[in-house]
mmCIF file of N, CA and C in Angstrom:
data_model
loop_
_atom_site.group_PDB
_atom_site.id
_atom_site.type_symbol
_atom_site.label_atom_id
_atom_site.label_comp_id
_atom_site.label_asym_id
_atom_site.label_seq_id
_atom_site.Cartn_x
_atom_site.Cartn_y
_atom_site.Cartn_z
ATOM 1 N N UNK A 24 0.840 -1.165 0.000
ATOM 2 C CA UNK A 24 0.000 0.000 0.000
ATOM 3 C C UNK A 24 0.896 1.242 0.000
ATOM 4 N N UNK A 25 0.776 2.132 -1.104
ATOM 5 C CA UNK A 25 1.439 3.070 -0.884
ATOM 6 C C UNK A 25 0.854 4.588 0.238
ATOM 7 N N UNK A 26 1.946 5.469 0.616
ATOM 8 C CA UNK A 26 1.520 6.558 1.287
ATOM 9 C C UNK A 26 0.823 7.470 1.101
ATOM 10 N N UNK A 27 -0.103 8.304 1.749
ATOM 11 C CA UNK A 27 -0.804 8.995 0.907
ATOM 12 C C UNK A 27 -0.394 10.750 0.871
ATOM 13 N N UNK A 28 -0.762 11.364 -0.119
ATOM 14 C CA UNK A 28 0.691 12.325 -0.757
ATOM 15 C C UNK A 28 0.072 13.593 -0.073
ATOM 16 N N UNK A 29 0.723 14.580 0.200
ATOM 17 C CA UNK A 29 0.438 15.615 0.566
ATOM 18 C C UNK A 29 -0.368 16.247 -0.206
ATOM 19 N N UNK A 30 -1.445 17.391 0.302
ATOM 20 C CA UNK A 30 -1.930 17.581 -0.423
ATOM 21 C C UNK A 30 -0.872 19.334 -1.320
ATOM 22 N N UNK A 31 -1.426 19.637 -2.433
ATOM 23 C CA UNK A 31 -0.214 20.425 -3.428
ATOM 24 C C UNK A 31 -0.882 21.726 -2.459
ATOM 25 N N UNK A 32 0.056 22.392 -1.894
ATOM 26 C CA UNK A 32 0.048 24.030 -2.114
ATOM 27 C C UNK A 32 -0.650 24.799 -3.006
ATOM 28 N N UNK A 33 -1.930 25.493 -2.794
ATOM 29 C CA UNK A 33 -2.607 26.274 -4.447
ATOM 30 C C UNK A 33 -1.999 26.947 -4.932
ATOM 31 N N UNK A 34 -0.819 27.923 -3.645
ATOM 32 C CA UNK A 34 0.036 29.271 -4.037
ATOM 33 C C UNK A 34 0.596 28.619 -4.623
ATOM 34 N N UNK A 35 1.320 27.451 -4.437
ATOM 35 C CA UNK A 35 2.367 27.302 -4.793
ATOM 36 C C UNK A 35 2.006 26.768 -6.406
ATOM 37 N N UNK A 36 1.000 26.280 -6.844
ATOM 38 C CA UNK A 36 0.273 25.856 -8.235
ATOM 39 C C UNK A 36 0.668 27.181 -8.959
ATOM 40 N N UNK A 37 -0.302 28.049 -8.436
ATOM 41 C CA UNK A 37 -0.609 28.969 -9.152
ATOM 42 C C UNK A 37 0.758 29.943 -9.471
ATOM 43 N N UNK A 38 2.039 30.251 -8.557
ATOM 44 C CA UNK A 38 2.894 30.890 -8.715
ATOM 45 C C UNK A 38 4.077 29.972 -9.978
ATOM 46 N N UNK A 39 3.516 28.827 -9.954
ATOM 47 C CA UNK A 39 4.272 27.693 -11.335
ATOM 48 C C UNK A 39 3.636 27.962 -12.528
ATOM 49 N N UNK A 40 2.355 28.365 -12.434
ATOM 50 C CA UNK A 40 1.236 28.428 -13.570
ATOM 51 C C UNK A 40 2.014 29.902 -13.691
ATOM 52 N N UNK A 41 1.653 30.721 -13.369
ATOM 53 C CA UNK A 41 1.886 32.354 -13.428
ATOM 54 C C UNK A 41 3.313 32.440 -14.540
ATOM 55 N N UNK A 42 5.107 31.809 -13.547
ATOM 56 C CA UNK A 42 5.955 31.620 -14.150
ATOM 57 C C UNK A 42 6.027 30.813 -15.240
ATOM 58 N N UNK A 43 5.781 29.989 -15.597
ATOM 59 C CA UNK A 43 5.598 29.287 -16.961
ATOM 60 C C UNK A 43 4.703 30.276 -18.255
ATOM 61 N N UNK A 44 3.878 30.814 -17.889
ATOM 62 C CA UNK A 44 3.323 31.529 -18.556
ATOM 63 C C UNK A 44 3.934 32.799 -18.959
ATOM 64 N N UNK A 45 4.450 33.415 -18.025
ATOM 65 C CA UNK A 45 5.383 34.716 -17.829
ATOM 66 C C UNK A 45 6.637 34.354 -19.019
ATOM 67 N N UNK A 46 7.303 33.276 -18.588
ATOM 68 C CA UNK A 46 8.284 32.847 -19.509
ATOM 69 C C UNK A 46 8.047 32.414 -20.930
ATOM 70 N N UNK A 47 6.763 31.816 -20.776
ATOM 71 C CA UNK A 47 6.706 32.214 -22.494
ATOM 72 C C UNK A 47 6.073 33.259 -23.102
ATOM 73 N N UNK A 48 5.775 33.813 -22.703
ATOM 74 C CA UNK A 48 5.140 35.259 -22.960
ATOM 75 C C UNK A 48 7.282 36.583 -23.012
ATOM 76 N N UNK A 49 7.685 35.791 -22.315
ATOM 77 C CA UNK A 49 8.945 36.426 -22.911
ATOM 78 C C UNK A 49 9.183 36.252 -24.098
ATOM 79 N N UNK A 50 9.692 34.870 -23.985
ATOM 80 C CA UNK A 50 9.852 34.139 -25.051
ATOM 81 C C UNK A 50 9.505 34.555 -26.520
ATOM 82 N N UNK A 51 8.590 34.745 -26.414
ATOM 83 C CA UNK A 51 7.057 34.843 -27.955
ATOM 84 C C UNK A 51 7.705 36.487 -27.855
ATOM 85 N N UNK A 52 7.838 37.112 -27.174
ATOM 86 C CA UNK A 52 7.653 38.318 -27.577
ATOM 87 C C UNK A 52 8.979 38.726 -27.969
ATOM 88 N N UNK A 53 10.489 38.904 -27.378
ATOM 89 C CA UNK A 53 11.750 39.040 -27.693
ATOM 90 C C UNK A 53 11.893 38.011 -29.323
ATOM 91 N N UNK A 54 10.945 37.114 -29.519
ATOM 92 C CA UNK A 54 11.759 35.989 -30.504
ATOM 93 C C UNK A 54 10.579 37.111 -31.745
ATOM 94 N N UNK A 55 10.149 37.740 -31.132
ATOM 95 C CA UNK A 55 9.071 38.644 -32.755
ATOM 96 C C UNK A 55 9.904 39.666 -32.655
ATOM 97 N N UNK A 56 10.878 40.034 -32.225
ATOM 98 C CA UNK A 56 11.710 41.170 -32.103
ATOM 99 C C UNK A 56 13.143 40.707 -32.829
ATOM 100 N N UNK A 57 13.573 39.322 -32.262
ATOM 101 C CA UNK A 57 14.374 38.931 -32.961
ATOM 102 C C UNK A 57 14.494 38.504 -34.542
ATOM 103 N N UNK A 58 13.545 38.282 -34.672
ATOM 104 C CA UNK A 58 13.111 37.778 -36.473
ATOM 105 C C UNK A 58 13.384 39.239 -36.676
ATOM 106 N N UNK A 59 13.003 40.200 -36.736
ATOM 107 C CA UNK A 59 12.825 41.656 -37.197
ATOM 108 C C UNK A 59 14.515 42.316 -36.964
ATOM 109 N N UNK A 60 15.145 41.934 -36.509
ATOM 110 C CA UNK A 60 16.888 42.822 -35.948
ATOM 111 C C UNK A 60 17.823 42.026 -36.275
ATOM 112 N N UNK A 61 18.427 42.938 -36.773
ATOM 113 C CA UNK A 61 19.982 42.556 -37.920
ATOM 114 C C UNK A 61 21.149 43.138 -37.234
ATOM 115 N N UNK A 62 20.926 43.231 -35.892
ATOM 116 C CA UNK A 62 22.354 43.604 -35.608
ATOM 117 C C UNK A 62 22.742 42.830 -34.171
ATOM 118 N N UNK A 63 23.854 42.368 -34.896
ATOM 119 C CA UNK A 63 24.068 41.284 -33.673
ATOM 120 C C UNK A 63 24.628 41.417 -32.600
ATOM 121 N N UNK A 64 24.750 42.761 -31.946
ATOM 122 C CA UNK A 64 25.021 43.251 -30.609
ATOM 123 C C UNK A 64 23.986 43.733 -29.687
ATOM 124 N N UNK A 65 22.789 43.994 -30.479
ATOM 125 C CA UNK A 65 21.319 44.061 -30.320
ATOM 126 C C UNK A 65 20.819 42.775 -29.601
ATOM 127 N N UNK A 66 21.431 41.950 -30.396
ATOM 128 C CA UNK A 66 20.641 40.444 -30.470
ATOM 129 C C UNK A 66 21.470 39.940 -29.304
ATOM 130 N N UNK A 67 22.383 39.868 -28.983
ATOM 131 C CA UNK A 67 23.141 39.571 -27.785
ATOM 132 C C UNK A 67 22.836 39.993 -26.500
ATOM 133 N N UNK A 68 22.109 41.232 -26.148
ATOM 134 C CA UNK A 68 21.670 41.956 -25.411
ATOM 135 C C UNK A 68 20.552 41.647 -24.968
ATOM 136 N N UNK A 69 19.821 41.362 -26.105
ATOM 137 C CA UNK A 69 18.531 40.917 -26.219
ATOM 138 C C UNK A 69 18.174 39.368 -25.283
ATOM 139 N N UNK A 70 19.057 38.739 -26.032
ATOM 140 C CA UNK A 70 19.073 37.426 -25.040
ATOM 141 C C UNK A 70 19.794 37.286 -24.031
ATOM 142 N N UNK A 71 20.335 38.188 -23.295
ATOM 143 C CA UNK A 71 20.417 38.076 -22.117
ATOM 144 C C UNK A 71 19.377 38.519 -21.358
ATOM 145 N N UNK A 72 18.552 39.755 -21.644
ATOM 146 C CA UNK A 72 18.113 40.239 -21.083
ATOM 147 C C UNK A 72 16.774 39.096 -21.010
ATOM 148 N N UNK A 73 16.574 38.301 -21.884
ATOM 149 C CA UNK A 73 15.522 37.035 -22.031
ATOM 150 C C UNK A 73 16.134 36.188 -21.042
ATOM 151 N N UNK A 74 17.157 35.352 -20.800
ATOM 152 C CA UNK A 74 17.508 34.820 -19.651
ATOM 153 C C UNK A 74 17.542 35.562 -18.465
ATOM 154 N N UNK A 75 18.025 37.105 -18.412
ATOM 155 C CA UNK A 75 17.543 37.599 -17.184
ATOM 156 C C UNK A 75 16.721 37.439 -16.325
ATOM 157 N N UNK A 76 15.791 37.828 -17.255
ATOM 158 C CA UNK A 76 13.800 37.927 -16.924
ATOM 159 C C UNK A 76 13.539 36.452 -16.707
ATOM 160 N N UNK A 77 14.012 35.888 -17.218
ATOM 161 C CA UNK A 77 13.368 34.117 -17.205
ATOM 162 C C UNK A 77 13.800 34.077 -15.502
ATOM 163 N N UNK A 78 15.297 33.775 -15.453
ATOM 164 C CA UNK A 78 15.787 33.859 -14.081
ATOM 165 C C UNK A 78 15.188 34.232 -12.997
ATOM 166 N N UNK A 79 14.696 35.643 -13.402
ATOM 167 C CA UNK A 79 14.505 36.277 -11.793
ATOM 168 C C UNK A 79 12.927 35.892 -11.711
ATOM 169 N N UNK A 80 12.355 35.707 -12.665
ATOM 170 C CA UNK A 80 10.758 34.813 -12.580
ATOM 171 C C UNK A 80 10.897 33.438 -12.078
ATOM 172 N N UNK A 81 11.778 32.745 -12.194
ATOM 173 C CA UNK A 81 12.029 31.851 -11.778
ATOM 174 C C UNK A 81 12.072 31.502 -9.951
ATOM 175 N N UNK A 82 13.335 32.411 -10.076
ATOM 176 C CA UNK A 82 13.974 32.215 -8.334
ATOM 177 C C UNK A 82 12.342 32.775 -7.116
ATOM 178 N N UNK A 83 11.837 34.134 -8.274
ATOM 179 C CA UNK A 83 11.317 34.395 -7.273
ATOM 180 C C UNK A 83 9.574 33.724 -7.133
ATOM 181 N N UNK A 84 9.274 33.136 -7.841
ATOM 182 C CA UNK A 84 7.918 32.648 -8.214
ATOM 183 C C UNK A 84 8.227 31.199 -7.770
ATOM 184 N N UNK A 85 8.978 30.227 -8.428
ATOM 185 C CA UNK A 85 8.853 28.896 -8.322
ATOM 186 C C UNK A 85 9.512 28.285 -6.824
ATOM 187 N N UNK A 86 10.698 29.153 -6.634
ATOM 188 C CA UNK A 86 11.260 28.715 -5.539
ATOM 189 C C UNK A 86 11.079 29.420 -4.338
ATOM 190 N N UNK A 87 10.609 30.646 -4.822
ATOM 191 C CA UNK A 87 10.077 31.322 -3.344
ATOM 192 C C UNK A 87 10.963 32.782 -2.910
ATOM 193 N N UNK A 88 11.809 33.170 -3.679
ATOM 194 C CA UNK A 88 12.793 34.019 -3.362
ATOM 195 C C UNK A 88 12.022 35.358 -3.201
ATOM 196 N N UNK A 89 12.104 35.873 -2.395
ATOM 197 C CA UNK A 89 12.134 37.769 -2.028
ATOM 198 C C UNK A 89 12.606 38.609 -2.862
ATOM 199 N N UNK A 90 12.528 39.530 -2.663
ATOM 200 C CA UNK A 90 13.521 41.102 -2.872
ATOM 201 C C UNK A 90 14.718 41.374 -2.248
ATOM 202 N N UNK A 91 14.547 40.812 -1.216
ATOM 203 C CA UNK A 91 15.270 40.820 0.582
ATOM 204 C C UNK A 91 16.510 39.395 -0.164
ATOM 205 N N UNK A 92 15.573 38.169 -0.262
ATOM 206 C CA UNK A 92 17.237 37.445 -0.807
ATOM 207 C C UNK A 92 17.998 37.970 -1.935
ATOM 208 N N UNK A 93 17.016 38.575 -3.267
ATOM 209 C CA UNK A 93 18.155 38.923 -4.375
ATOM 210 C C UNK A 93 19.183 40.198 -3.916
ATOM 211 N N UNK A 94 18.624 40.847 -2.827
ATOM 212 C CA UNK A 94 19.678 41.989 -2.411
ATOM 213 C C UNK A 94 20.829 41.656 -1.756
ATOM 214 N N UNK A 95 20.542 40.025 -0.835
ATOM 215 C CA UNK A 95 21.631 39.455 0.100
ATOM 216 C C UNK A 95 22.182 39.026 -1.253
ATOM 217 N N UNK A 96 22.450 38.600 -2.445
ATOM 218 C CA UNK A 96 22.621 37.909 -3.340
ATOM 219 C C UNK A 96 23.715 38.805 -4.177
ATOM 220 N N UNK A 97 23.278 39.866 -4.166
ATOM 221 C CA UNK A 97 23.967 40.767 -4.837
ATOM 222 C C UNK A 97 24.895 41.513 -4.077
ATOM 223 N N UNK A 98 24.591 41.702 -3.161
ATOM 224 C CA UNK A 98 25.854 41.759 -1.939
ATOM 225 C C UNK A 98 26.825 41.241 -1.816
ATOM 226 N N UNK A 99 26.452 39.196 -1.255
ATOM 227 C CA UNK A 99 27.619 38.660 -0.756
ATOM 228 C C UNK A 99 28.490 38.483 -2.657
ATOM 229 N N UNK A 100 27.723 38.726 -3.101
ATOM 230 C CA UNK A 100 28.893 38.853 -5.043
ATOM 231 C C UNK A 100 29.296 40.319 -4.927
ATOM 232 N N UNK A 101 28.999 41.190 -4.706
ATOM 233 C CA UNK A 101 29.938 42.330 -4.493
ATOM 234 C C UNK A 101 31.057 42.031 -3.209
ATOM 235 N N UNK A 102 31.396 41.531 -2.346
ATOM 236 C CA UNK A 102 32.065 41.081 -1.520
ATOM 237 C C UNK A 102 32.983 40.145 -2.026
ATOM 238 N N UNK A 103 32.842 39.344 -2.860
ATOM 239 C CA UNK A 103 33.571 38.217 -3.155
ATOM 240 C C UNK A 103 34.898 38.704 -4.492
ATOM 241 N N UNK A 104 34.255 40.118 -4.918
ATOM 242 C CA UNK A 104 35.125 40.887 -6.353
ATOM 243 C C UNK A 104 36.101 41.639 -5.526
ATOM 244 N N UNK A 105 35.869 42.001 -4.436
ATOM 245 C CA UNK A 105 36.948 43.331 -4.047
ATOM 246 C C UNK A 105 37.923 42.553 -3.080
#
């Protein structure tokens, strides 16, 4: 007999639903920008700034992250350069 499973978090549904959606809604929109731009320092920029956004939708939606951790975050990496 197996155990019986917790039941799912709704926030936590809905903040997976939200980010998945968010991310392709990047996605779709930078890649109609990209078909259209011929310059490939543009386009470099561009996709970072698409992994950016993916990222910080990520940390802070799926896994739970703050404002308060990306600031400790960006800190202890300014600490670690000097």
């Amino acid at each position: 007999m197996s155990e019986p499973r917790p039941p799912i978090e709704v926030r936590w549904l809905y903040r997976r639903i939200f980010t998945y959606g968010a991310c392709g809604a990047n996605f779709v929109g930078l890649s109609a920008i990209i078909l259209r731009l011929d310059d490939p320092v543009a386009l470099k920029w561009l996709g970072l700034a698409l992994i950016g956004a993916n990222v910080v939708l990520g940390t802070l939606y799926l896994a739970g992250a703050t404002v308060t951790d990306w600031a400790k975050l960006v800190a202890a990496g300014r600490r670690d350069r000097t």
